Amino acid sequence: MLLQLTVSGILLGGIYALIAVGLTLIFGVMRIVNFTHGDLVMLGMYLTYLLYKGFGLDPYISLFIVPLALFLIGVLIQKLVVQRVVGRPHEVQIFATVGLSMMLSNAVLAYFKGDYRSVQTTYSTDTIQIGPVFLGVPQIVAFGISAVITLVLFLFLKFTYTGKAIRATTQNRISATLMGIDVRRVYTMTFAIGSALAGIAAVLLMPLYPTYPSIGEAYLLIAFVVVVLGGLGSIPGALVGALIIGVVETVSAYYLGSGWKQAAYFVIFILVLIMRPQGLFGQRGAEQL
Amino acid sequence: MLKVEDLNVFYGDIQVLHEVSIEVREGEIVAILGVNAAGKTTLLNTIAGLTKKWNGTMTWMGQPLHRVPAFRRVEMGIVLVPEGRQLFPFMTVLENLELGAYSKAARREKERSLEFVFQLLPKLYERRHQLAGSLSGGEQQMVAIGRGLMAKPKLLMLDEPTLGLAPKIVHDVFQLIQDIRKSGVTILLVEQNMHQSLQVADRGYVLENGRVTISGSSEALLRNPTIREAYLGI
């Protein structure tokens, strides 16, 4: 049973990785904690739902639409709100992104009401047996796509000029400017990419779980715990952290009951802060840079 | 090629530069001299476009720089190698150099620039796959200058390039500055090391408390009694 739970947890962690990598990337580049990140996932889930309900689009076809829409929403949020608070005191940044988060979730609540919405696909409950382990088809697909996207992101950051500009800005904003890099454009690209990743995660989650207006809080919490566990601003840290949290979630939900899984995250969160405040892969003091 | 007239710069309410006027002509090495906190770094940062509150006029090849953001000035050929090197510590030497050639015009010349930099600084070729943060201070300074050259500068501004380096390496840096000028790059040099700077520079300006107090050719400055007494200790 433990093996079954561990494998399921790792598959789930793959989706969490997409959400957390976006959050940590935005933090690393802009030094801003994006409290709207969970709501971006929520918007993505509703968009997937609407495309399914309105046009009968399979979620996996929405994979070509929703992330693009989220990318554009990300550009908009960056230009209208986030750009104005970059470099300002923390309380200003927190008020701005928390405020936006409330606005988004309440707008969705007003329009859709509080009901759970879900997408029923023919493959939602399909499973494959590998040795002693049963795996859901949507889970496997989600993990596979997450892995590919993460790899693409890594190659993008490593080898393209825009990717290098993003890394340079993370390491030294002033120097990046002196290289002729338009740092504002880098901010916009980063925020949009982070949002698109949240959009991909949203599409992958939709065949598995229903959505509701305040679901963003749950995913934001998970992403925070993952990012702190892995080290603020560290992408490899976010990947490993996401897999660990995925396993913690499935194991604790089985043995303690699903009501306890958030308690389990927090125990891990607190242990990390006590024993290794910089996270698994973080540099000490990185959060202050 | 660069003309700065009556420049006033402020940090918040504090005025750091007062009516500073300097000029740099093509092919020159011009030195900005003075003690700590005289405003030398502020002057370079303002020319690079990094300071926000300033007034006065700055023109580059006859064009006003008023509304030109910092990253565009790099494309125009105004390149600053900042104080304290400011490398990208978690990138290799090669990646640092490649980022120097980020602007569009420089990108096209990247391979040739890289060859030029490695020829000028062979040590960097040996170290090209090491992380920039792991190098010694002198080597990091070479990376910073090399990275500046990758941008294909017309005017290269060097802010305290010898700060904290061993005397032997200080000598190398001044030699390098002369080599760079020979390759056709104009240089604006900020230094505390007045004697050696005036050996390589054509002209100099002395900044004191944010004002230009003395200026002239290097020979004239080296003969100036005030300078001899206050800065050279002769």
mmCIF file of C-alpha atoms in Angstrom, chain A residues 17-229:
data_model
loop_
_atom_site.group_PDB
_atom_site.id
_atom_site.type_symbol
_atom_site.label_atom_id
_atom_site.label_comp_id
_atom_site.label_asym_id
_atom_site.label_seq_id
_atom_site.Cartn_x
_atom_site.Cartn_y
_atom_site.Cartn_z
ATOM 1 C CA ALA A 17 5.931 21.208 -9.446
ATOM 2 C CA LEU A 18 4.499 23.233 -12.343
ATOM 3 C CA ILE A 19 2.668 25.534 -9.944
ATOM 4 C CA ALA A 20 5.603 25.889 -7.559
ATOM 5 C CA VAL A 21 8.205 26.436 -10.287
ATOM 6 C CA GLY A 22 6.178 29.393 -11.577
ATOM 7 C CA LEU A 23 5.923 30.870 -8.082
ATOM 8 C CA THR A 24 9.620 30.432 -7.350
ATOM 9 C CA LEU A 25 10.648 31.796 -10.764
ATOM 10 C CA ILE A 26 8.581 34.952 -10.215
ATOM 11 C CA PHE A 27 10.011 35.337 -6.729
ATOM 12 C CA GLY A 28 13.575 34.788 -7.897
ATOM 13 C CA VAL A 29 13.391 37.360 -10.663
ATOM 14 C CA MET A 30 11.165 40.057 -9.195
ATOM 15 C CA ARG A 31 11.583 39.457 -5.465
ATOM 16 C CA ILE A 32 7.850 39.531 -5.122
ATOM 17 C CA VAL A 33 5.658 36.931 -3.439
ATOM 18 C CA ASN A 34 2.758 36.415 -5.803
ATOM 19 C CA PHE A 35 -0.348 35.747 -3.726
ATOM 20 C CA THR A 36 -2.459 35.537 -6.892
ATOM 21 C CA HIS A 37 -0.608 32.428 -8.038
ATOM 22 C CA GLY A 38 -3.257 30.023 -6.711
ATOM 23 C CA ASP A 39 -5.992 32.084 -8.345
ATOM 24 C CA LEU A 40 -4.222 31.767 -11.675
ATOM 25 C CA VAL A 41 -4.625 27.989 -11.295
ATOM 26 C CA MET A 42 -8.266 28.557 -10.350
ATOM 27 C CA LEU A 43 -8.859 30.730 -13.443
ATOM 28 C CA GLY A 44 -7.205 28.088 -15.591
ATOM 29 C CA MET A 45 -9.467 25.393 -14.171
ATOM 30 C CA TYR A 46 -12.606 27.448 -14.825
ATOM 31 C CA LEU A 47 -11.440 28.228 -18.333
ATOM 32 C CA THR A 48 -10.917 24.525 -18.987
ATOM 33 C CA TYR A 49 -14.365 23.886 -17.549
ATOM 34 C CA LEU A 50 -15.957 26.570 -19.767
ATOM 35 C CA LEU A 51 -14.288 25.236 -22.894
ATOM 36 C CA TYR A 52 -15.544 21.772 -22.003
ATOM 37 C CA LYS A 53 -19.067 22.905 -21.162
ATOM 38 C CA GLY A 54 -19.457 25.407 -23.980
ATOM 39 C CA PHE A 55 -17.608 23.754 -26.844
ATOM 40 C CA GLY A 56 -17.230 20.188 -25.648
ATOM 41 C CA LEU A 57 -13.455 20.536 -25.743
ATOM 42 C CA ASP A 58 -11.533 17.743 -24.100
ATOM 43 C CA PRO A 59 -9.227 19.143 -21.376
ATOM 44 C CA TYR A 60 -6.193 17.831 -23.214
ATOM 45 C CA ILE A 61 -7.143 19.921 -26.230
ATOM 46 C CA SER A 62 -7.552 22.927 -23.937
ATOM 47 C CA LEU A 63 -3.898 22.388 -23.170
ATOM 48 C CA PHE A 64 -3.227 24.381 -26.329
ATOM 49 C CA ILE A 65 -5.565 27.218 -25.348
ATOM 50 C CA VAL A 66 -5.686 27.736 -21.587
ATOM 51 C CA PRO A 67 -1.938 28.233 -20.964
ATOM 52 C CA LEU A 68 -1.884 30.807 -23.760
ATOM 53 C CA ALA A 69 -4.823 32.638 -22.188
ATOM 54 C CA LEU A 70 -3.084 32.535 -18.801
ATOM 55 C CA PHE A 71 0.091 33.875 -20.413
ATOM 56 C CA LEU A 72 -1.884 36.901 -21.610
ATOM 57 C CA ILE A 73 -3.631 37.306 -18.257
ATOM 58 C CA GLY A 74 -0.156 37.197 -16.696
ATOM 59 C CA VAL A 75 1.062 39.992 -18.986
ATOM 60 C CA LEU A 76 -1.968 42.048 -18.007
ATOM 61 C CA ILE A 77 -1.577 41.490 -14.248
ATOM 62 C CA GLN A 78 2.121 42.290 -14.479
ATOM 63 C CA LYS A 79 1.588 45.529 -16.372
ATOM 64 C CA LEU A 80 -1.416 46.750 -14.389
ATOM 65 C CA VAL A 81 -0.522 45.705 -10.851
ATOM 66 C CA VAL A 82 2.742 43.927 -10.194
ATOM 67 C CA GLN A 83 5.084 46.260 -12.122
ATOM 68 C CA ARG A 84 3.897 49.114 -9.948
ATOM 69 C CA VAL A 85 4.878 47.415 -6.698
ATOM 70 C CA VAL A 86 8.212 45.820 -7.700
ATOM 71 C CA GLY A 87 10.922 47.124 -5.385
ATOM 72 C CA ARG A 88 8.379 48.644 -2.983
ATOM 73 C CA PRO A 89 8.107 47.625 0.692
ATOM 74 C CA HIS A 90 6.810 44.116 1.399
ATOM 75 C CA GLU A 91 3.511 45.275 2.868
ATOM 76 C CA VAL A 92 2.679 47.151 -0.350
ATOM 77 C CA GLN A 93 3.441 44.068 -2.447
ATOM 78 C CA ILE A 94 1.441 41.786 -0.173
ATOM 79 C CA PHE A 95 -1.588 44.102 -0.099
ATOM 80 C CA ALA A 96 -1.528 44.440 -3.867
ATOM 81 C CA THR A 97 -1.314 40.738 -4.705
ATOM 82 C CA VAL A 98 -3.584 39.578 -1.861
ATOM 83 C CA GLY A 99 -6.119 42.211 -2.904
ATOM 84 C CA LEU A 100 -6.008 41.060 -6.491
ATOM 85 C CA SER A 101 -6.350 37.466 -5.346
ATOM 86 C CA MET A 102 -9.543 38.300 -3.412
ATOM 87 C CA MET A 103 -10.881 40.226 -6.363
ATOM 88 C CA LEU A 104 -10.366 37.326 -8.750
ATOM 89 C CA SER A 105 -11.820 34.630 -6.503
ATOM 90 C CA ASN A 106 -14.836 36.793 -5.600
ATOM 91 C CA ALA A 107 -15.478 37.710 -9.220
ATOM 92 C CA VAL A 108 -15.566 34.004 -10.059
ATOM 93 C CA LEU A 109 -17.784 33.358 -7.013
ATOM 94 C CA ALA A 110 -20.235 36.034 -8.153
ATOM 95 C CA TYR A 111 -20.458 34.595 -11.647
ATOM 96 C CA PHE A 112 -20.333 30.838 -11.061
ATOM 97 C CA LYS A 113 -21.613 30.742 -7.441
ATOM 98 C CA GLY A 114 -19.910 28.436 -4.983
ATOM 99 C CA ASP A 115 -20.777 25.103 -6.620
ATOM 100 C CA TYR A 116 -18.169 22.500 -7.413
ATOM 101 C CA ARG A 117 -17.614 22.211 -11.147
ATOM 102 C CA SER A 118 -15.966 19.244 -12.753
ATOM 103 C CA VAL A 119 -15.203 17.797 -16.154
ATOM 104 C CA GLN A 120 -16.295 14.238 -16.827
ATOM 105 C CA THR A 121 -14.133 12.477 -19.359
ATOM 106 C CA THR A 122 -14.270 8.889 -20.508
ATOM 107 C CA TYR A 123 -10.786 8.323 -19.176
ATOM 108 C CA SER A 124 -11.223 10.045 -15.791
ATOM 109 C CA THR A 125 -11.356 6.733 -13.969
ATOM 110 C CA ASP A 126 -9.225 4.554 -16.290
ATOM 111 C CA THR A 127 -6.358 2.818 -14.600
ATOM 112 C CA ILE A 128 -3.286 0.880 -15.602
ATOM 113 C CA GLN A 129 -1.683 -1.821 -13.514
ATOM 114 C CA ILE A 130 2.089 -1.874 -13.312
ATOM 115 C CA GLY A 131 3.326 -4.680 -11.058
ATOM 116 C CA PRO A 132 1.481 -4.304 -7.762
ATOM 117 C CA VAL A 133 0.612 -0.638 -8.403
ATOM 118 C CA PHE A 134 -2.566 0.755 -9.970
ATOM 119 C CA LEU A 135 -2.195 4.131 -11.652
ATOM 120 C CA GLY A 136 -4.875 6.453 -13.001
ATOM 121 C CA VAL A 137 -4.465 7.359 -16.658
ATOM 122 C CA PRO A 138 -5.019 11.127 -16.129
ATOM 123 C CA GLN A 139 -2.416 11.035 -13.350
ATOM 124 C CA ILE A 140 0.158 9.424 -15.624
ATOM 125 C CA VAL A 141 -0.582 11.847 -18.454
ATOM 126 C CA ALA A 142 -0.367 14.785 -16.044
ATOM 127 C CA PHE A 143 2.980 13.647 -14.720
ATOM 128 C CA GLY A 144 4.367 13.011 -18.199
ATOM 129 C CA ILE A 145 3.319 16.427 -19.492
ATOM 130 C CA SER A 146 4.614 18.145 -16.347
ATOM 131 C CA ALA A 147 7.978 16.449 -16.768
ATOM 132 C CA VAL A 148 8.242 17.478 -20.421
ATOM 133 C CA ILE A 149 7.218 21.073 -19.689
ATOM 134 C CA THR A 150 9.723 21.317 -16.852
ATOM 135 C CA LEU A 151 12.468 20.025 -19.127
ATOM 136 C CA VAL A 152 11.494 22.531 -21.834
ATOM 137 C CA LEU A 153 11.560 25.340 -19.248
ATOM 138 C CA PHE A 154 14.993 24.249 -18.085
ATOM 139 C CA LEU A 155 16.374 24.228 -21.649
ATOM 140 C CA PHE A 156 14.729 27.586 -22.331
ATOM 141 C CA LEU A 157 16.374 29.167 -19.289
ATOM 142 C CA LYS A 158 19.721 27.572 -20.038
ATOM 143 C CA PHE A 159 20.102 28.197 -23.748
ATOM 144 C CA THR A 160 17.896 30.968 -25.144
ATOM 145 C CA TYR A 161 18.781 34.649 -24.934
ATOM 146 C CA THR A 162 15.535 35.436 -23.130
ATOM 147 C CA GLY A 163 16.179 32.588 -20.699
ATOM 148 C CA LYS A 164 19.677 33.850 -20.024
ATOM 149 C CA ALA A 165 18.304 37.349 -19.508
ATOM 150 C CA ILE A 166 15.879 35.939 -16.920
ATOM 151 C CA ARG A 167 18.683 34.163 -15.061
ATOM 152 C CA ALA A 168 20.928 37.225 -15.263
ATOM 153 C CA THR A 169 18.182 39.425 -13.807
ATOM 154 C CA THR A 170 17.740 36.943 -10.930
ATOM 155 C CA GLN A 171 21.443 37.087 -10.108
ATOM 156 C CA ASN A 172 22.044 40.817 -10.475
ATOM 157 C CA ARG A 173 19.383 43.232 -11.673
ATOM 158 C CA ILE A 174 21.690 46.242 -12.111
ATOM 159 C CA SER A 175 24.263 44.245 -14.036
ATOM 160 C CA ALA A 176 21.516 42.863 -16.242
ATOM 161 C CA THR A 177 20.523 46.431 -17.149
ATOM 162 C CA LEU A 178 24.161 47.222 -17.915
ATOM 163 C CA MET A 179 24.228 44.307 -20.385
ATOM 164 C CA GLY A 180 21.480 46.035 -22.351
ATOM 165 C CA ILE A 181 18.725 43.821 -20.950
ATOM 166 C CA ASP A 182 15.325 45.484 -20.680
ATOM 167 C CA VAL A 183 14.605 44.364 -17.124
ATOM 168 C CA ARG A 184 10.933 45.393 -17.307
ATOM 169 C CA ARG A 185 10.440 43.140 -20.298
ATOM 170 C CA VAL A 186 12.129 40.328 -18.397
ATOM 171 C CA TYR A 187 9.688 40.886 -15.521
ATOM 172 C CA THR A 188 6.735 40.701 -17.878
ATOM 173 C CA MET A 189 8.049 37.553 -19.583
ATOM 174 C CA THR A 190 8.729 35.888 -16.233
ATOM 175 C CA PHE A 191 5.326 36.679 -14.813
ATOM 176 C CA ALA A 192 3.624 35.533 -18.002
ATOM 177 C CA ILE A 193 5.603 32.282 -18.120
ATOM 178 C CA GLY A 194 4.822 31.621 -14.446
ATOM 179 C CA SER A 195 1.129 32.213 -15.192
ATOM 180 C CA ALA A 196 1.198 29.931 -18.232
ATOM 181 C CA LEU A 197 2.739 27.159 -16.096
ATOM 182 C CA ALA A 198 -0.130 27.610 -13.617
ATOM 183 C CA GLY A 199 -2.470 27.320 -16.620
ATOM 184 C CA ILE A 200 -0.908 24.027 -17.717
ATOM 185 C CA ALA A 201 -1.223 22.679 -14.167
ATOM 186 C CA ALA A 202 -4.864 23.778 -14.124
ATOM 187 C CA VAL A 203 -5.693 21.846 -17.303
ATOM 188 C CA LEU A 204 -3.958 18.743 -15.976
ATOM 189 C CA LEU A 205 -5.834 18.970 -12.670
ATOM 190 C CA MET A 206 -9.274 19.361 -14.236
ATOM 191 C CA PRO A 207 -9.896 15.706 -15.185
ATOM 192 C CA LEU A 208 -8.853 14.733 -11.642
ATOM 193 C CA TYR A 209 -10.458 17.229 -9.287
ATOM 194 C CA PRO A 210 -13.441 19.589 -9.297
ATOM 195 C CA THR A 211 -12.926 23.339 -9.048
ATOM 196 C CA TYR A 212 -14.579 26.037 -6.910
ATOM 197 C CA PRO A 213 -13.909 29.771 -6.506
ATOM 198 C CA SER A 214 -11.613 29.592 -3.460
ATOM 199 C CA ILE A 215 -9.601 26.588 -4.668
ATOM 200 C CA GLY A 216 -6.706 28.959 -5.380
ATOM 201 C CA GLU A 217 -5.946 29.189 -1.661
ATOM 202 C CA ALA A 218 -5.341 25.457 -1.472
ATOM 203 C CA TYR A 219 -2.908 25.471 -4.402
ATOM 204 C CA LEU A 220 -1.201 28.635 -3.195
ATOM 205 C CA LEU A 221 -0.615 26.990 0.172
ATOM 206 C CA ILE A 222 0.848 23.893 -1.477
ATOM 207 C CA ALA A 223 3.080 25.993 -3.710
ATOM 208 C CA PHE A 224 4.325 28.043 -0.740
ATOM 209 C CA VAL A 225 5.212 24.955 1.267
ATOM 210 C CA VAL A 226 6.981 23.462 -1.754
ATOM 211 C CA VAL A 227 8.945 26.630 -2.456
ATOM 212 C CA VAL A 228 10.013 27.086 1.162
ATOM 213 C CA LEU A 229 10.945 23.410 1.367
#
